Structures are given as structure tokens and as C-alpha cells.
XYZ file of C-alpha atoms in Angstrom:
323
model
C 32.686 -21.893 46.175
C 29.462 -20.634 44.050
C 30.319 -18.909 40.469
C 27.155 -16.340 39.402
C 27.358 -16.292 35.551
C 24.992 -13.410 34.838
C 24.324 -12.684 31.621
C 24.763 -8.907 29.656
C 23.664 -7.442 26.634
C 25.705 -4.687 25.181
C 24.309 -2.884 21.758
C 27.015 -0.912 19.918
C 26.730 1.780 16.584
C 28.827 2.390 14.012
C 28.752 5.965 12.617
C 26.758 5.254 9.544
C 23.375 5.472 10.882
C 23.245 6.226 14.841
C 19.559 7.843 14.586
C 18.458 3.761 13.710
C 20.602 1.926 16.449
C 19.382 4.513 19.119
C 15.618 4.040 18.200
C 16.835 0.248 18.726
C 17.950 0.351 21.668
C 15.322 2.990 23.089
C 12.556 0.065 22.703
C 15.287 -2.012 24.783
C 15.485 0.293 27.195
C 19.125 0.731 27.136
C 21.627 2.971 25.761
C 24.138 2.068 23.288
C 27.890 1.429 24.295
C 30.780 3.954 24.226
C 32.849 3.079 21.753
C 35.666 5.611 20.116
C 35.635 5.517 16.124
C 37.661 7.925 14.367
C 39.940 8.408 11.147
C 43.190 9.063 10.774
C 44.560 11.574 8.418
C 44.701 8.875 5.418
C 41.322 7.925 6.092
C 42.058 4.750 8.117
C 39.632 3.738 10.816
C 40.482 3.440 14.712
C 38.075 1.799 16.912
C 38.238 1.399 20.637
C 35.165 -0.066 23.054
C 35.255 2.352 26.044
C 33.386 0.029 28.272
C 34.094 -3.406 28.787
C 32.799 -6.333 27.107
C 34.288 -9.607 28.228
C 31.809 -12.685 28.347
C 28.787 -10.278 27.136
C 26.466 -10.698 24.064
C 27.292 -7.861 21.876
C 25.102 -6.460 19.360
C 27.115 -4.264 16.459
C 24.175 -2.267 14.344
C 25.224 -0.648 11.507
C 23.520 -0.654 7.950
C 25.549 -0.466 4.872
C 24.391 2.975 3.736
C 26.442 5.485 1.993
C 29.652 5.429 1.887
C 28.957 2.092 1.475
C 32.402 0.487 1.769
C 33.637 2.881 4.445
C 30.416 1.466 6.670
C 30.953 -2.003 5.858
C 34.693 -1.758 7.114
C 33.829 0.141 10.278
C 31.552 -2.667 10.955
C 34.229 -5.518 10.378
C 36.708 -3.384 12.390
C 34.421 -2.974 15.682
C 33.754 -7.040 15.185
C 37.368 -7.645 15.450
C 37.337 -5.345 18.307
C 34.547 -7.310 20.083
C 36.310 -10.397 19.179
C 39.709 -9.482 20.823
C 38.297 -7.977 23.958
C 36.485 -11.433 24.715
C 32.631 -10.946 24.195
C 31.097 -13.764 24.179
C 28.922 -13.824 21.371
C 28.890 -11.179 18.371
C 25.992 -10.702 16.730
C 26.269 -8.311 13.708
C 22.914 -6.242 13.267
C 22.814 -5.186 9.436
C 19.475 -3.615 8.142
C 20.430 -3.205 4.810
C 23.356 -5.788 3.799
C 25.314 -3.862 1.088
C 26.468 -5.879 -2.155
C 22.804 -7.731 -1.909
C 22.589 -7.680 -6.058
C 25.724 -9.143 -6.233
C 24.554 -12.836 -5.343
C 25.181 -14.429 -8.615
C 27.316 -14.948 -11.864
C 25.394 -13.227 -14.424
C 28.157 -12.776 -16.424
C 31.569 -14.313 -16.988
C 34.305 -12.769 -14.840
C 32.137 -11.390 -12.610
C 32.331 -11.685 -8.820
C 29.933 -13.067 -6.075
C 30.218 -9.659 -3.594
C 27.330 -10.853 -1.350
C 29.114 -14.286 -0.727
C 32.581 -12.262 -0.384
C 30.645 -9.802 2.335
C 29.451 -12.746 4.526
C 32.919 -14.432 4.877
C 34.225 -10.752 5.169
C 31.816 -10.859 8.265
C 32.588 -14.094 9.276
C 36.330 -13.719 9.446
C 36.064 -10.736 11.484
C 34.350 -12.891 14.070
C 30.644 -12.327 13.774
C 28.632 -15.626 15.514
C 25.374 -14.516 14.153
C 23.561 -11.885 11.624
C 20.547 -10.015 11.345
C 19.160 -8.542 8.428
C 15.913 -6.991 6.880
C 14.460 -8.497 3.616
C 17.616 -9.153 1.677
C 17.475 -8.720 -1.973
C 17.602 -12.750 -2.763
C 17.065 -15.375 0.009
C 19.836 -17.264 -1.281
C 22.150 -15.309 0.686
C 21.348 -16.630 3.663
C 23.209 -20.053 2.136
C 26.321 -17.964 2.203
C 26.907 -17.524 6.048
C 27.744 -20.981 7.717
C 26.659 -19.252 11.025
C 23.030 -18.122 11.630
C 21.291 -15.798 10.002
C 18.439 -14.022 11.372
C 15.814 -12.891 8.703
C 13.581 -10.113 9.086
C 10.688 -8.831 7.241
C 8.795 -5.361 7.039
C 5.945 -7.064 5.736
C 3.671 -6.563 8.678
C 4.758 -2.851 8.958
C 3.662 -1.896 5.585
C 0.668 -4.314 5.316
C -0.583 -2.581 8.785
C 0.103 0.976 6.986
C -2.191 -0.547 4.071
C -5.193 -1.004 6.575
C -4.875 1.694 7.933
C -4.528 3.972 4.990
C -6.395 2.949 1.978
C -10.036 2.874 2.416
C -11.551 -0.551 2.720
C -14.279 -0.101 0.195
C -10.949 0.588 -2.612
C -10.452 -1.762 -4.610
C -6.788 -2.673 -3.815
C -4.323 -4.792 -6.384
C -0.305 -5.125 -5.392
C 2.264 -5.103 -8.172
C 5.110 -6.085 -8.726
C 7.562 -3.926 -10.975
C 9.302 -6.692 -12.444
C 8.466 -10.484 -12.652
C 11.404 -10.861 -10.193
C 9.240 -9.381 -7.281
C 5.869 -11.457 -8.288
C 6.458 -13.260 -5.069
C 6.817 -10.380 -3.410
C 3.050 -8.865 -4.403
C 1.943 -12.746 -3.480
C 2.995 -12.286 -0.015
C 1.203 -9.137 0.649
C -1.686 -10.271 -1.244
C -2.181 -12.852 1.294
C -2.223 -10.943 4.121
C -4.933 -8.666 2.382
C -6.818 -11.074 0.657
C -9.798 -9.198 -0.906
C -6.785 -7.714 -2.818
C -5.746 -8.716 -6.669
C -2.482 -8.576 -7.918
C -0.681 -8.182 -11.635
C 2.946 -7.388 -12.526
C 5.069 -5.311 -14.918
C 6.834 -6.796 -17.531
C 10.151 -4.856 -18.115
C 13.232 -5.032 -19.698
C 17.281 -4.138 -18.442
C 19.712 -2.369 -20.691
C 22.677 -1.398 -18.268
C 22.831 -1.410 -14.588
C 20.088 1.098 -13.340
C 18.539 1.269 -16.986
C 15.120 -0.329 -16.990
C 12.252 -0.362 -19.679
C 8.745 -1.307 -18.852
C 6.927 -3.420 -21.122
C 3.694 -4.908 -20.701
C 1.166 -5.004 -17.867
C 0.023 -8.387 -16.926
C -3.642 -7.805 -14.585
C -6.706 -6.083 -13.989
C -5.736 -2.471 -12.958
C -8.293 0.261 -14.426
C -10.202 1.874 -11.912
C -7.990 0.377 -9.053
C -6.041 1.563 -6.146
C -2.563 -0.107 -7.407
C 0.392 -0.623 -4.814
C 3.498 -1.354 -6.364
C 5.622 -3.524 -3.521
C 9.891 -3.924 -4.202
C 12.295 -5.027 -1.558
C 14.588 -1.648 -2.317
C 13.929 1.572 -4.341
C 17.331 2.764 -5.706
C 17.800 5.339 -8.486
C 13.499 4.887 -8.891
C 13.986 4.263 -12.599
C 11.933 0.891 -12.700
C 9.269 2.239 -9.906
C 8.141 5.388 -11.666
C 8.087 3.864 -15.542
C 5.812 0.900 -13.733
C 3.928 3.763 -12.235
C 3.572 5.811 -15.510
C 2.186 2.328 -17.421
C -0.117 1.455 -15.064
C -1.550 4.810 -14.999
C -1.790 4.491 -18.688
C -3.517 1.633 -18.632
C -6.341 3.097 -16.290
C -5.329 2.913 -12.483
C -7.352 4.988 -10.209
C -4.239 5.905 -8.185
C -0.795 4.587 -7.336
C 1.087 3.770 -4.657
C 4.806 2.489 -3.601
C 6.291 0.717 -0.808
C 9.541 -0.631 0.068
C 11.636 -1.726 2.757
C 14.872 -0.298 2.051
C 15.402 3.460 0.749
C 18.750 3.816 -1.335
C 16.786 7.068 -3.192
C 20.467 7.177 -5.355
C 21.031 9.979 -7.651
C 17.967 11.285 -9.550
C 15.780 8.961 -7.197
C 13.902 11.655 -5.124
C 13.261 13.930 -8.080
C 12.048 11.178 -10.204
C 9.598 10.150 -7.289
C 8.418 13.901 -7.186
C 7.741 14.055 -10.771
C 6.207 10.667 -10.974
C 2.416 9.656 -11.087
C 3.162 7.865 -7.386
C 0.962 9.539 -4.657
C 2.782 8.216 -1.497
C 6.040 5.949 -1.120
C 6.586 3.898 2.121
C 9.521 3.046 3.084
C 10.987 1.973 6.240
C 14.160 3.247 8.625
C 16.241 0.523 7.822
C 18.399 3.541 6.058
C 18.499 7.113 6.161
C 16.236 9.483 3.650
C 18.894 11.526 2.017
C 19.568 15.214 2.952
C 18.311 16.437 -0.599
C 15.108 13.898 -0.510
C 12.281 16.288 1.317
C 9.725 14.917 -0.496
C 6.291 15.272 1.282
C 4.981 11.965 -0.940
C 7.895 10.159 1.437
C 6.713 8.601 4.322
C 9.267 6.298 6.602
C 8.322 3.918 9.198
C 10.435 3.232 12.267
C 11.839 -0.652 11.535
C 13.387 -0.355 15.193
C 10.886 -2.131 16.850
C 11.299 -5.435 14.673
C 15.083 -5.448 14.944
C 14.596 -4.981 18.980
C 12.477 -7.638 19.073
C 14.329 -9.749 17.313
C 17.746 -8.577 19.320
C 15.832 -9.333 22.973
C 14.793 -12.967 21.633
C 18.238 -14.018 20.027
C 19.411 -12.677 23.870
C 16.924 -14.668 25.361
C 17.459 -17.825 23.476
C 13.916 -17.679 22.370
C 12.299 -18.080 18.936
C 12.743 -15.336 16.405
C 10.293 -16.653 13.595
C 7.395 -16.489 16.452
C 7.710 -13.063 16.158
C 6.729 -13.184 12.301
C 3.982 -16.287 12.918
C 2.095 -14.891 15.385
C 2.771 -11.049 14.134
C 3.276 -9.776 17.365
C 6.200 -7.237 16.131
């Protein structure tokens, strides 16, 4: 008797940001799997997949947006449900990885929560993780199983080349010394552009002060680049410092739009002309600024998921700029 083994791919989404998961599924020509997720009266999460996943390649999409802890727990429960339902392989798709900034001990008696989250995903039954622009690359080392670290760099560079006139002098600037390498990556894609960075001091969590600008920005179109925008204090302070030093205009690029607390109002009141972000996180409802441009990250994630399912190279997608 000949046994036929046909591979199956199924995509399930948590409740955190269903619109992104639907967008990813649409790029793959698929629909999201049917799943029942609801809360008990005391807040506990219930999850049951409403279709057979035995032997399937299951992708569980959940970005760690607000409420962060609830969405993380929901994804862990979904992974456990898929494992106990005999899924062949479970991939956690985490466009924005929560707790990424807690990746080391800066002071005594601090946790390394990014490592704890990696352990939780593994313990739940995850075989592979897909994420976009981690806060630091070292987080990849927290996983013993494969992690595909995607980047929105091609997407953001394309926006720059399509929307900034070629006759403008462009300078890619890092809002602090920690993102100089990121600015260099952008500059390598636009070789005629310059590079600069700002020195800052941080007095507390989410509180920063810009001290100096390193690089020639006078009369230039300066593009600030960062991995995320949280309260936007650093970004707006950097933009103000660039304007004071003669920048012709200031724009900003970032992968993850957290936009917490006063961020939206700060950006609206700032000298920044455009803030370009991706759809790894939803734009908050109270953030209706015309300055914000959101690009879909779904094609990049969908291409990666297809490559994983078909056991093809993920790195070639980025090397060849096919996404």
C-alpha cells in the first residue's frame, strides 16, 4: 500500500492585530484558520482550533502590541493548543517581539526578559520563530531553535528613493549612537547619501536629552532612522537638534510604531515632515496625523512563510531584493 504524504500549511491569528494576519494570508492566497479565542469572566484565555491541524505546518501570527502581556499569553496558549493537536511544525510569527529592550542586565538585580520570552515560546512548543527588526541582534542567540530575523530595510529604502527627489542632498541620521550601524545600512543602499548621528543622554526609562550632532547636516534633507518609535521623545529631540543645526527638512523612518503615551502629539507638533513606519504594529486610534505613512510589511512576512513551508532559503529573499 502506497502512503501519500501531502504537506499542508495553515495560518492562525491571535486577536492582537488580526488585520495584519489577514493581509499576510491574502498575499499567500489563503484564508486564516478558524479558531475560537475568548476570555472567561476572570480574564483567563480560552483557545480551540476549529479545524484539524494534525500533520500540518502551522503558523501562528501574533504581534506583541498593546495589551502586550495578554497578547503574549494568547500566543503561547495557541502554540500549546497546536502542539497538543499534533501539528507537524509550529512557527510563531512575531512581527514585533515584546520585551526586546530588556535584552541584558544593565544594573544589578535586573531580569533579561527577552530571554525569558524566548524560553516561554520554546516551552510552549514552538519549533521556529519569525520576527522583524529585533531591537538587538543578540536576541537571536536566546533561541536554540531557528529564528528568521527579517528586515524592513528594503521597504523603507524604496520609499526614500520613490519619494525624495534625486537632486536633494540626503543624510541618514541615527538619533543616538546605538543606531549608527542602522544608518550605515541605509546609506549603503543609497550610496550618494551622507551619514550623521546624535549623541544623547538618558536620565530614566523613556526620558532622553540630545547633546550634540555629529556630521554635516546643514542645508540637507535629513532622514532619521530607528527600529521603533515609542514615546517619540528621542526622535523629536533629535529632529529639533537637526533643525537648529541647519537641516533643510527632517523625515523619519522606523519599523515599529509603538506610539505610546504622548508620542502622537509630539510627532504632530515636531519639525518632522513625514514619519514612515510599517504595519508590524497597529497605529493607535488616537493617532490620526497626516504626517504618518504606514507601509505594509505583509509581503515580506508572506514571502518568508512560503519559503519556510517549501523548505527554501529565506536569506536569498533579502539578498536578491525579491520582497
